[in-house]
Coordinates of C-alpha atoms in Angstrom, one line a residue:
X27 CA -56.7 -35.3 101.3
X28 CA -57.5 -36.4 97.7
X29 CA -58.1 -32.7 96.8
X30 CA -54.6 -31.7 97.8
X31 CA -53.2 -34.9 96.0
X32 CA -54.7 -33.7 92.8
X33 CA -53.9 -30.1 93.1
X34 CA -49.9 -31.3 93.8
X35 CA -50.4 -33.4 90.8
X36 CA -51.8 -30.6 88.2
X37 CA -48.6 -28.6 89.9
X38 CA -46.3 -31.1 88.4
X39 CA -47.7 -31.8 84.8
X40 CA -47.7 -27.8 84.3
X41 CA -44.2 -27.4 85.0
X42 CA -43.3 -29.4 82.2
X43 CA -44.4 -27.5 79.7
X44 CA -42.7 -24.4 81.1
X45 CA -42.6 -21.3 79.0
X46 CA -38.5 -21.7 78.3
X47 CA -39.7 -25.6 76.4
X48 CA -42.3 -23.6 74.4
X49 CA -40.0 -20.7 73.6
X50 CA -37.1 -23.5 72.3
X51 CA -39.6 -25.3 70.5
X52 CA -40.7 -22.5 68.7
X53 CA -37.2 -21.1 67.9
X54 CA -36.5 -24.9 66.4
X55 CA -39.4 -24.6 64.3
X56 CA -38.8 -21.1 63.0
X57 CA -35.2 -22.7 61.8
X58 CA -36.2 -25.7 60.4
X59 CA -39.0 -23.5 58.0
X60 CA -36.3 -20.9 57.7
X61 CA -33.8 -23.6 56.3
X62 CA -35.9 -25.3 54.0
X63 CA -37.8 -22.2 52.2
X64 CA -36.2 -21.6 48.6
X65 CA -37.8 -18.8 47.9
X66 CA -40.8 -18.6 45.0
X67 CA -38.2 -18.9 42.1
X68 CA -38.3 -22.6 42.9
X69 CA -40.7 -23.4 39.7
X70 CA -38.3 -21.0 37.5
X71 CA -36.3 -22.9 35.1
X72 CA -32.6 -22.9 35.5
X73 CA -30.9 -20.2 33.0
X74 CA -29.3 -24.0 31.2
X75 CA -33.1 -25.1 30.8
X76 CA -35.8 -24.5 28.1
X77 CA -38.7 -23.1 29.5
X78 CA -42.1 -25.0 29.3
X79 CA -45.5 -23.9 29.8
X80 CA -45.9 -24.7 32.8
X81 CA -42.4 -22.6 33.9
X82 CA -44.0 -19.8 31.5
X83 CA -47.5 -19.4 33.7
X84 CA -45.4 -19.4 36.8
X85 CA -43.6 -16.6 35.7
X86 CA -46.8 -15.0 34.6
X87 CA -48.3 -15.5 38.4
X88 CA -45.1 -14.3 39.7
X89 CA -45.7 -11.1 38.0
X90 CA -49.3 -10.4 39.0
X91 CA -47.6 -10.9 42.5
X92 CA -45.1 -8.5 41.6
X93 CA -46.0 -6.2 39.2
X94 CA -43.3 -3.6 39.8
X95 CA -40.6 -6.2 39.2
X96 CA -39.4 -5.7 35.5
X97 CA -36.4 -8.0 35.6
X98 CA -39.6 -11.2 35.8
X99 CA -40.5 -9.2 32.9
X100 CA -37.6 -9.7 31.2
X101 CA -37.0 -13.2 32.1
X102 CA -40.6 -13.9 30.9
X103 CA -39.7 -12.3 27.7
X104 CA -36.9 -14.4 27.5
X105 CA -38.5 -17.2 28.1
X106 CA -41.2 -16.7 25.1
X107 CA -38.6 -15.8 22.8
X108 CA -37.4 -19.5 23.5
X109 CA -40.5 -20.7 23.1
X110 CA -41.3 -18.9 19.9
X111 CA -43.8 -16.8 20.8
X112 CA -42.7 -13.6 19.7
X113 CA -46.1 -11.9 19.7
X114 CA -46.8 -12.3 23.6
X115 CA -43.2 -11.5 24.1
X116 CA -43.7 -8.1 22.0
X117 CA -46.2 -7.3 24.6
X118 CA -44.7 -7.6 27.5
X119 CA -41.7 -5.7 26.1
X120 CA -44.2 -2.6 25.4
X121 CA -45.2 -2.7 29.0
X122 CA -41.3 -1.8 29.6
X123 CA -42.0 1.4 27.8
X124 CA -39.5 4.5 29.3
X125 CA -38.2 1.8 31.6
X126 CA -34.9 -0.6 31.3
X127 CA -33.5 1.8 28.7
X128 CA -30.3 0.3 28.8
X129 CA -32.1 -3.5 28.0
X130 CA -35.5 -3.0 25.7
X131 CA -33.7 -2.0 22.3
X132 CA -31.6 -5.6 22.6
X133 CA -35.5 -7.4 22.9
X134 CA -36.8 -5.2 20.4
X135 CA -33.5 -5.9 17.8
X136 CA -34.3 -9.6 18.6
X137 CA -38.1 -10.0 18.0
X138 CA -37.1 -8.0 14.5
X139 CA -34.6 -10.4 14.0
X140 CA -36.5 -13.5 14.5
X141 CA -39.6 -12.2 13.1
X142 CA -38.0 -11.0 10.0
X143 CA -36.9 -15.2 9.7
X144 CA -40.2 -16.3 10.1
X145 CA -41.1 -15.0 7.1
X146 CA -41.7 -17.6 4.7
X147 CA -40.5 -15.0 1.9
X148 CA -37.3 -14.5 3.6
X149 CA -35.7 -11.5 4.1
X150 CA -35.6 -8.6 1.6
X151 CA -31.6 -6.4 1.6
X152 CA -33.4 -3.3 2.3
X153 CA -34.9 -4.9 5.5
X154 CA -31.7 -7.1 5.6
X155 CA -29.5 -3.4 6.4
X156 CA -32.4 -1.9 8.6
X157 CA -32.0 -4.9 11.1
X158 CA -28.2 -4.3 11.1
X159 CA -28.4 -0.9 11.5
X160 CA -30.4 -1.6 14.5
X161 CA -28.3 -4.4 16.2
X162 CA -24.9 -1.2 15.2
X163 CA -27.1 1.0 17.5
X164 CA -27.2 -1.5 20.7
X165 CA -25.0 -0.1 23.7
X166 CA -22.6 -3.1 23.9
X167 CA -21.5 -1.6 26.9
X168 CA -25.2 -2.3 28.4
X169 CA -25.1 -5.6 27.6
X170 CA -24.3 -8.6 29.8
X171 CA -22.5 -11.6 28.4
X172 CA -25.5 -13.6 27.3
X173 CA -26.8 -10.8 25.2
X174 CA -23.7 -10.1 23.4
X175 CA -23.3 -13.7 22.9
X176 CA -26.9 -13.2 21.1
X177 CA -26.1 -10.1 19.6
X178 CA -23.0 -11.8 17.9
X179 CA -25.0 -14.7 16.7
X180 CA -28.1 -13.4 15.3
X181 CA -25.6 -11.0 13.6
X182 CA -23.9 -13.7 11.7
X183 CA -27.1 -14.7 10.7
X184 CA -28.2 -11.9 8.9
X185 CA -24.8 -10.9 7.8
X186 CA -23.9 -8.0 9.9
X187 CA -20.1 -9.7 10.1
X188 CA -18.9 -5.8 11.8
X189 CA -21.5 -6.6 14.8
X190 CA -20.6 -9.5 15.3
X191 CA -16.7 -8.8 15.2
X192 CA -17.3 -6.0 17.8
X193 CA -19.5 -8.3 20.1
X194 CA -16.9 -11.0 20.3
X195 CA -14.0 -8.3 20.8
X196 CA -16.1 -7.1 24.0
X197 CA -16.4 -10.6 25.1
X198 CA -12.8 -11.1 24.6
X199 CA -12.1 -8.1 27.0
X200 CA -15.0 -9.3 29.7
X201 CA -14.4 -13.1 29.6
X202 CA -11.0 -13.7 30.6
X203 CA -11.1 -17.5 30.9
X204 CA -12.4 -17.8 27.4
X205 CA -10.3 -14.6 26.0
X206 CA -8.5 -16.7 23.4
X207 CA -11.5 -18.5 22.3
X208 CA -13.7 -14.9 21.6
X209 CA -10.1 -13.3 20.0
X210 CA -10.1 -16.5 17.4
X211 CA -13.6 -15.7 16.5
X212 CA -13.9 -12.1 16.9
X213 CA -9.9 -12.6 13.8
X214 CA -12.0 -15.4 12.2
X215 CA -15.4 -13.1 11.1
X216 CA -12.9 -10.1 10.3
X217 CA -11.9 -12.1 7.5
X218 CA -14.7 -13.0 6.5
X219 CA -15.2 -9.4 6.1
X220 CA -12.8 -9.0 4.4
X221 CA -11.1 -7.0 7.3
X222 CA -7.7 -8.0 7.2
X223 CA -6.0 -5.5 9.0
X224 CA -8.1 -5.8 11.7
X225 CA -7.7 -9.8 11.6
X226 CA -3.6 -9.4 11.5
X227 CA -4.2 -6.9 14.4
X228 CA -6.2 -9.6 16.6
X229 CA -4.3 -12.8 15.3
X230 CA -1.3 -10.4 16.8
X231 CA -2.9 -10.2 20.0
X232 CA -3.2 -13.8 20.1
X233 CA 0.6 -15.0 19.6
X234 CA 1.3 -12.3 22.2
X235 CA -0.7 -13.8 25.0
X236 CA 0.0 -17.7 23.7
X237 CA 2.5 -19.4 25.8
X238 CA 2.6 -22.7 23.6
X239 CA 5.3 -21.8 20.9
X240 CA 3.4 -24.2 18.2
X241 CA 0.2 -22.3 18.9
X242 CA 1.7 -18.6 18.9
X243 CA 3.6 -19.8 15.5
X244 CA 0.3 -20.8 14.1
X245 CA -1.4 -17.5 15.2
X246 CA 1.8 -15.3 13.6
X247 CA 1.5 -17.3 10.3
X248 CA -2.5 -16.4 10.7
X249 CA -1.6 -12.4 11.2
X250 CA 1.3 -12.6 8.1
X251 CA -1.2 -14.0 6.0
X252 CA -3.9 -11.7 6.9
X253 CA -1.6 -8.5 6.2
X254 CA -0.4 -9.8 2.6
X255 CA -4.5 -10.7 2.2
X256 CA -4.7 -6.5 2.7
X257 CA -1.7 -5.9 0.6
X258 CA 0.5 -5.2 3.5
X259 CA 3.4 -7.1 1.9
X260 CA 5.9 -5.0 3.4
X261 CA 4.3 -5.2 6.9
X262 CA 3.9 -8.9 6.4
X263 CA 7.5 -9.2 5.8
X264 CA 8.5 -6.8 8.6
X265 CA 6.6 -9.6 10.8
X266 CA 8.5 -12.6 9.4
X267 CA 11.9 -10.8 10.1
X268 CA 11.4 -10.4 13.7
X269 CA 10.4 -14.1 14.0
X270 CA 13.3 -15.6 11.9
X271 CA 14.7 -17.0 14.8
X272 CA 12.1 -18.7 15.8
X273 CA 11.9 -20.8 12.4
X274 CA 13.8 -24.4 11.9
X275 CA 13.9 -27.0 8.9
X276 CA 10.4 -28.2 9.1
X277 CA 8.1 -27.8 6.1
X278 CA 5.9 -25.2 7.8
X279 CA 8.8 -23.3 9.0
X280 CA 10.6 -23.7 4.8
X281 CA 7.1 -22.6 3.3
X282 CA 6.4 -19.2 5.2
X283 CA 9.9 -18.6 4.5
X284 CA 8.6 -19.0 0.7
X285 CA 5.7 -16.8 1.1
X286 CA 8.2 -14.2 2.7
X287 CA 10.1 -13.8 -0.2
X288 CA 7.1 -13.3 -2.6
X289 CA 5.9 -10.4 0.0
X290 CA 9.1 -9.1 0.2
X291 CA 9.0 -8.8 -3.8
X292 CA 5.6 -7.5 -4.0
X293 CA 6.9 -5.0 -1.7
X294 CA 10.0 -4.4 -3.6
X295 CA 11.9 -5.1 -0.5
X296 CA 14.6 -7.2 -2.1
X297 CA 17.0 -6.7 0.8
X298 CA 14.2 -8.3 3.0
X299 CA 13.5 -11.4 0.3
X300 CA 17.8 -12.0 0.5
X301 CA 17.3 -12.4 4.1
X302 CA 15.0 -15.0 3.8
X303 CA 16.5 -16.7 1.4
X304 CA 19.2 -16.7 2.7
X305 CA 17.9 -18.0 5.9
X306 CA 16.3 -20.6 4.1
X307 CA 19.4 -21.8 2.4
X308 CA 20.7 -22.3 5.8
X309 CA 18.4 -24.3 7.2
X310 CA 18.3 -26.8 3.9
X311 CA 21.1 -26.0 1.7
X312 CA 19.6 -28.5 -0.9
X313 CA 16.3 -26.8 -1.1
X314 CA 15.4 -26.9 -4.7
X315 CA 12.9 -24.0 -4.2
X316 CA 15.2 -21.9 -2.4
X317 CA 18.1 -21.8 -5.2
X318 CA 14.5 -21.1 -7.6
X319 CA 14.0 -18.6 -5.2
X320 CA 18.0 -17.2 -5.2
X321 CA 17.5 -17.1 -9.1
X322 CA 13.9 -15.7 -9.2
X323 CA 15.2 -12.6 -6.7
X324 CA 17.9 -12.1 -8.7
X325 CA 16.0 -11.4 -12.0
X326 CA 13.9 -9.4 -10.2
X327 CA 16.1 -7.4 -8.8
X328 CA 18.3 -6.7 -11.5
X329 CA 21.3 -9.2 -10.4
X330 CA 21.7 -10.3 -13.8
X331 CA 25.2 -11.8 -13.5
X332 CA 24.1 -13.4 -10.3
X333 CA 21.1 -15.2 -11.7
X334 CA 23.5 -16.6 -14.3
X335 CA 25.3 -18.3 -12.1
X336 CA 22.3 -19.8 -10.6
X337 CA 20.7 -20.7 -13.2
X338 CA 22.7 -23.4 -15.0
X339 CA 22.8 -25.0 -11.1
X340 CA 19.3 -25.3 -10.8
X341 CA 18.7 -26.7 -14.3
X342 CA 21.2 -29.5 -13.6
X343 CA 18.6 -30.2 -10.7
X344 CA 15.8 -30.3 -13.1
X345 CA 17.0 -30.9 -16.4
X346 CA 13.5 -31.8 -18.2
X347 CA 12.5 -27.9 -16.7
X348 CA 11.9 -26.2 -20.3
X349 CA 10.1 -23.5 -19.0
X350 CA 13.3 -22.6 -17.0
X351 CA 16.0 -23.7 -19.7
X352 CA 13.9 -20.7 -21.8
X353 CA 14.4 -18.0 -18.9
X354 CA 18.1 -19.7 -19.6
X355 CA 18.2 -19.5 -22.9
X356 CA 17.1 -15.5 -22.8
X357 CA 19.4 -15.1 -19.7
X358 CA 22.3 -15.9 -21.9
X359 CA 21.3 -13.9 -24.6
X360 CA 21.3 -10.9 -22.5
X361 CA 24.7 -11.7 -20.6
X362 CA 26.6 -12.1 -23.7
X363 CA 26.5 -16.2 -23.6
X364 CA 25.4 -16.7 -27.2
X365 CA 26.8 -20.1 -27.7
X366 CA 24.8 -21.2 -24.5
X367 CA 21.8 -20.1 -25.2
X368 CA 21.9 -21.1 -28.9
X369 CA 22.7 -25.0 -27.3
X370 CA 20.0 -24.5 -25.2
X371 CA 16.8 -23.5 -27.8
X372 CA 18.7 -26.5 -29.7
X373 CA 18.2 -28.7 -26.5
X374 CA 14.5 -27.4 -26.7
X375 CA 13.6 -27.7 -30.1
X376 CA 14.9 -31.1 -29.7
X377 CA 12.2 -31.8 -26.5
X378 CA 9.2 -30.2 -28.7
X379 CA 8.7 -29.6 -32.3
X380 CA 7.7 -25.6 -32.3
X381 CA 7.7 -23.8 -35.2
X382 CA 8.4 -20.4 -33.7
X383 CA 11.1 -22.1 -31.9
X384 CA 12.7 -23.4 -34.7
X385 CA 13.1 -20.3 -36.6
X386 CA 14.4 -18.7 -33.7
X387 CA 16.7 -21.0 -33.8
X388 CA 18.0 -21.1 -37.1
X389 CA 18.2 -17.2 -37.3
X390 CA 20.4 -16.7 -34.0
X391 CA 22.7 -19.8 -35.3
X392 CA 23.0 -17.4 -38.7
X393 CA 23.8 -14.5 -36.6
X394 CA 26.0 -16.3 -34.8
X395 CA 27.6 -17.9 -38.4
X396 CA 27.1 -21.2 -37.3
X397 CA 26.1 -22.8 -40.4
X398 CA 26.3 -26.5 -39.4
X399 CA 23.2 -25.9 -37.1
X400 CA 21.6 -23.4 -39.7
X401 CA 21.6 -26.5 -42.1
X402 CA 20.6 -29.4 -39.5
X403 CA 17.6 -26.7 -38.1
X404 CA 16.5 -25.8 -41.8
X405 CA 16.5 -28.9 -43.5
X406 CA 14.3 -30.5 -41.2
X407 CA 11.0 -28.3 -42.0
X408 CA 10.6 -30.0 -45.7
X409 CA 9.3 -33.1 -44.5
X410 CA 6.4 -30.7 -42.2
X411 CA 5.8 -28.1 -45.2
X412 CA 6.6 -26.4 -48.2
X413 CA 9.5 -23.8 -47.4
X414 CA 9.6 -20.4 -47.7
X415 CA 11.9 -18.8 -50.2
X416 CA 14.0 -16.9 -47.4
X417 CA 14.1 -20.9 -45.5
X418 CA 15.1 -22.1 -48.9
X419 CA 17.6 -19.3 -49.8
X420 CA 19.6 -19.5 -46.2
X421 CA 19.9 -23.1 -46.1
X422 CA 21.4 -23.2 -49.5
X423 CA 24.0 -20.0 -48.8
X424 CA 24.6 -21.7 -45.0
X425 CA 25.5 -25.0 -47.2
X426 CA 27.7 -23.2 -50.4
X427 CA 29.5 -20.8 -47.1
X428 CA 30.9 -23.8 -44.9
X429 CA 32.1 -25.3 -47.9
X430 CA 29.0 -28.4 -49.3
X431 CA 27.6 -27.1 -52.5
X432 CA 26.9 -30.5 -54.0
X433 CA 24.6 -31.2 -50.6
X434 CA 23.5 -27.9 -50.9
X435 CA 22.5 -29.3 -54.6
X436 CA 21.3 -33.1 -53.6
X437 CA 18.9 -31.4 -51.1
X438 CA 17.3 -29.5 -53.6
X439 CA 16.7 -32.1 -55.8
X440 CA 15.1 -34.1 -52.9
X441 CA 13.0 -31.1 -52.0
X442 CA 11.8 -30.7 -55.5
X443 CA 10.6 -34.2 -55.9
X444 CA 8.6 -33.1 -53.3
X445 CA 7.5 -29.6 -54.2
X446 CA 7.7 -29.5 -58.2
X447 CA 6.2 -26.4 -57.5
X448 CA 8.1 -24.2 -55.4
X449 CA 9.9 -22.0 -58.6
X450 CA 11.9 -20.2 -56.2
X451 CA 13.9 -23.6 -55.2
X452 CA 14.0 -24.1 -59.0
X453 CA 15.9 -20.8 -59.4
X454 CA 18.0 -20.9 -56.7
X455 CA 19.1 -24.7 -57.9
X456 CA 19.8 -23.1 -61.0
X457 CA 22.3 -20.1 -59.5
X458 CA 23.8 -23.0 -57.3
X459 CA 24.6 -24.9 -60.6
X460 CA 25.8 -21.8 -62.5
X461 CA 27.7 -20.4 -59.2
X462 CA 29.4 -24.0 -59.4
X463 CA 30.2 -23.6 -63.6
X464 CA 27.9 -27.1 -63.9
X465 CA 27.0 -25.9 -67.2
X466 CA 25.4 -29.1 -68.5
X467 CA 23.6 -29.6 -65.8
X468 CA 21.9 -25.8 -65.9
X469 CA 20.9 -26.7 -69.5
X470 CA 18.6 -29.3 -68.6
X471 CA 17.3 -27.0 -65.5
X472 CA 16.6 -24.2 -67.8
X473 CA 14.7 -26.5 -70.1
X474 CA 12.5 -28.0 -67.4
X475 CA 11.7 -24.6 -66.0
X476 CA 10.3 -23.3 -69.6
X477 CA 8.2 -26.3 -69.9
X478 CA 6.9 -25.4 -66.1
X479 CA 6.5 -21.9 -66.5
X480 CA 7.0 -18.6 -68.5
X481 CA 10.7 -17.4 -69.1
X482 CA 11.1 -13.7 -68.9
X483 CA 13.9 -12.5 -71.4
X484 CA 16.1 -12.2 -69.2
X485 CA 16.0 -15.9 -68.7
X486 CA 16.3 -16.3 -72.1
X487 CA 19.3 -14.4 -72.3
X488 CA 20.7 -16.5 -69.1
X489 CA 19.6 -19.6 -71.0
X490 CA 20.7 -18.5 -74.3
X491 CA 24.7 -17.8 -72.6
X492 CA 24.9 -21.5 -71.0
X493 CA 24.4 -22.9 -74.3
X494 CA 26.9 -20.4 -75.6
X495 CA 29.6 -21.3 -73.1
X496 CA 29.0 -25.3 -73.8
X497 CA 30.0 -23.9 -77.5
X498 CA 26.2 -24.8 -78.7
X499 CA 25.1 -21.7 -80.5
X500 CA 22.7 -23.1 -82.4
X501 CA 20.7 -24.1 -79.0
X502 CA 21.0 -20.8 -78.0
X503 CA 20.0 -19.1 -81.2
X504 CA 16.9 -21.5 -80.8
X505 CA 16.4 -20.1 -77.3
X506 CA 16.3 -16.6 -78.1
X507 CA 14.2 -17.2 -81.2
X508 CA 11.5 -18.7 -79.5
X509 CA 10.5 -15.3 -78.5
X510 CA 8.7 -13.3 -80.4
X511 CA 11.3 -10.6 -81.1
X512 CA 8.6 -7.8 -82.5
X513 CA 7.9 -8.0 -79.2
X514 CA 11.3 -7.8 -77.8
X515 CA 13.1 -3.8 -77.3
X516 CA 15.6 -5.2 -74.3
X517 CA 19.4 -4.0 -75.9
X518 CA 20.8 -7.1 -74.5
X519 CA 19.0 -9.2 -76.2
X520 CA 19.2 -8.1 -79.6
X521 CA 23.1 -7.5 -78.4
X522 CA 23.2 -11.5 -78.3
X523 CA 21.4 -12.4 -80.8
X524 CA 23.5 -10.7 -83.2
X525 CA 27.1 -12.4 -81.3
X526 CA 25.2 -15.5 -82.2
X527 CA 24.8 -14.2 -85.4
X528 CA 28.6 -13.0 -86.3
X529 CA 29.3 -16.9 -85.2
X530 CA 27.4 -18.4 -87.4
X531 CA 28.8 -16.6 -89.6
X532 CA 31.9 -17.4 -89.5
X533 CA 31.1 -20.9 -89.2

């Protein structure tokens, strides 16, 4: 009886651990391991993370595991660059010989690059152009976004600006969510290569595909600018045309308007500069720099008349403008407005003492016959310098022609107390004095220019007549005797010495 009990008993305890239990037990297990296994990248760094040695070894392990995978090649190439151990890295690239074409000249350009800046003696130009000949070479169609990211930066670094410009245009195509961001830098480095055209083109590119209307503005100043930058002026001015529109009365708007006309002139697209200006004058009629504009268009483009008119009306809105009151004063003399532009080198002349000036002025008041201003421009210079005979001569015809011989006569005076000198002044005193019959009073000239210099005969003869006139013969014979006669073969003379001597006489 106990021997079936048992045997019942061992019945029971088998049956529950049937074969289905085991099989569901298993299956649970094989899920739960399935579900937690990552895989043997679990000790690889993430792609955000520097590597470290102990990532680097497992890398290393991974690839004695593998030894046919080349991509943990590549990441453990990566991974030493990081770490700055280009040598160990060069190695492992040279087991990628004949394999990963497409890949190995990007590491190869790199551990150049990074080598070459190691160098505590820098980098040499010759070596300088064969690195950036080499990063030129790279497929950029080969490259992922990482590398051209790379590509574009070790460029900048060693000055290949064109790589650089062509790595950030691919990324601009490829990266759609950052687009504007690789456009701006791809337009930035252009000009910094002093590709223009290609910045303008790319600046372009970026208005077209800005929705924010500041932001596309700024981007279509960016690409105006960049086209007069490659002397494009008419092109640049083309682009400001199409946008006029779009401009209003802020300063911004007012100062490319400004820069518009000066392309439109260097372009000689005058019709093109009126348009802006014209614009401009619309949106601030009292724009001081548009009506400079107005009147700067017009000289330039031959408008003469026109810039007359708008030049007085700017001057009234700077009157202490000199500079401009000159391009007035000139402006007049070529439209026929002597009068004005006589008043205004007077008005300038009056601001700043300048020689040039002032002779300028005193000979276009003669041409014009007005004496009053020859005299008030002349007699000025005395109290600055000696004058010359011509200064001299013209202020004292200017004074005997309107009619003031005896100021003509008091100014000489004055100006010979000051230059005792000047014999010219002392001669033409003298013709004033005989032109005026003040015989007396050329008598005593006469006798202070012999005791101040050497009388020619002539003189003598001059002399020699006053004394005559005033009925004082024997003063004249005493003039003409105080030659010596020997000496003497003028017909004249003699000719008056011997009238002196019929007087005498009969006396």
């Amino acid at each position: 009886m106990e021997s079936l009990s048992a045997t019942s008993k061992r019945e029971r305890q088998t049956r529950l651990l049937n074969p289905w239990m085991i099989v569901l037990v298993a299956l649970f297990v094989v899920a739960l391991l399935a579900l937690s296994y990552k895989s043997e990248d679990v000790f690889l760094p993430s792609d955000d993370s520097p590597p470290d040695a102990v990532a680097i070894s497992y890398t290393e392990l991974l690839i004695k595991a593998h030894p046919e995978d080349d991509q943990l090649r590549l990441r453990l190439i990566d991974q030493l660059i990081q770490v700055g151990d280009f040598k160990r890295a060069r190695e492992y690239l040279e087991q990628l010989q004949g394999r990963l074409l497409a890949v190995t000249p990007f590491y190869a350009a790199m551990l150049d690059i990074l080598r070459a800046q190691a160098d505590p003696e820098g980098i040499g130009e010759e070596r300088r152009a064969q690195l950036i000949e080499a990063l030129r070479t790279l497929q950029i169609a080969d490259m992922d976004n990482g590398k051209l990211e790379r590509i574009a930066r070790y460029a900048l670094e060693i000055g290949g600006l064109d790589v650089a410009v062509t790595s950030y245009r691919a990324l601009a195509e490829r990266d759609t969510a950052r687009r504007t961001h690789w456009l701006g830098e791809a337009a930035l480095w252009s000009l910094a290569n002093n590709d223009q055209s290609g910045a303008a083109q790319l600046y372009l590119q970026l208005a077209a595909e800005e929705p924010d209307a500041r932001k596309r503005a700024e981007h279509l100043r960016e690409a105006f600018n960049a086209l007069r930058a490659a002397d494009h002026s008419e092109q640049a001015a083309e682009l400001l045309v199409q946008h006029l529109g779009e401009l209003d009365a802020e300063q911004e708007s007012l100062d490319w308007l400004a820069e518009g006309v000066d392309a439109a002139q260097a372009a000689q697209r005058f019709d093109l500069a009126d348009l802006f200006i014209q614009r401009w004058l619309s949106l601030k009629a009292d724009d001081h720099r548009a009506l400079n504009a107005d009147f700067r268009l017009s000289l330039a483009s031959g408008a003469i008349d026109r810039a007359w008119q708008i030049g007085p009306e700017l001057l009234a809105q700077t009157p202490d403008d000199f500079e401009l009151m000159a391009e007035l004063a000139r402006l007049a003399e070529w439209t026929g407005h002597t009068q004005q532009a006589l008043n205004y080198w007077v008005q300038m002349l009056a601001h700043r003492e300048d020689p040039a000036m002032r002779e300028r002025v005193w000979r276009y008041a003669l041409q014009l016959f007005d004496f009053d201003q020859v005299v008030s421009t002349l007699s000025a210079i005395d109290r600055q310098r000696q004058m010359t005979d011509q200064e001299v001569d013209t202020l004292v015809y200017s004074h005997e022609v309107r009619g003031t011989p005896e100021d003509a006569e008091s100014w000489l005076r004055a100006y010979l107390q000051r230059y005792p000198n000047h014999l010219f002044a002392r001669k033409r005193l003298r013709m004033l004095l005989e032109n005026t019959q003040q015989l007396d009073k050329e008598a005593e000239l006469w006798a202070s220019m012999a005791e101040r210099t050497s009388l020619t005969t002539k003189d003598r003869i001059r002399w020699a007549r006053v004394h005559w006139n005033l009925f004082q013969a024997e003063r004249a014979w005493t003039v003409l005797t105080a030659m010596d006669a020997a000496a003497v073969d003028d017909p004249e003379y003699w000719q008056l010495r011997a009238d002196l001597g019929s007087d005498a006489d009969g006396e």
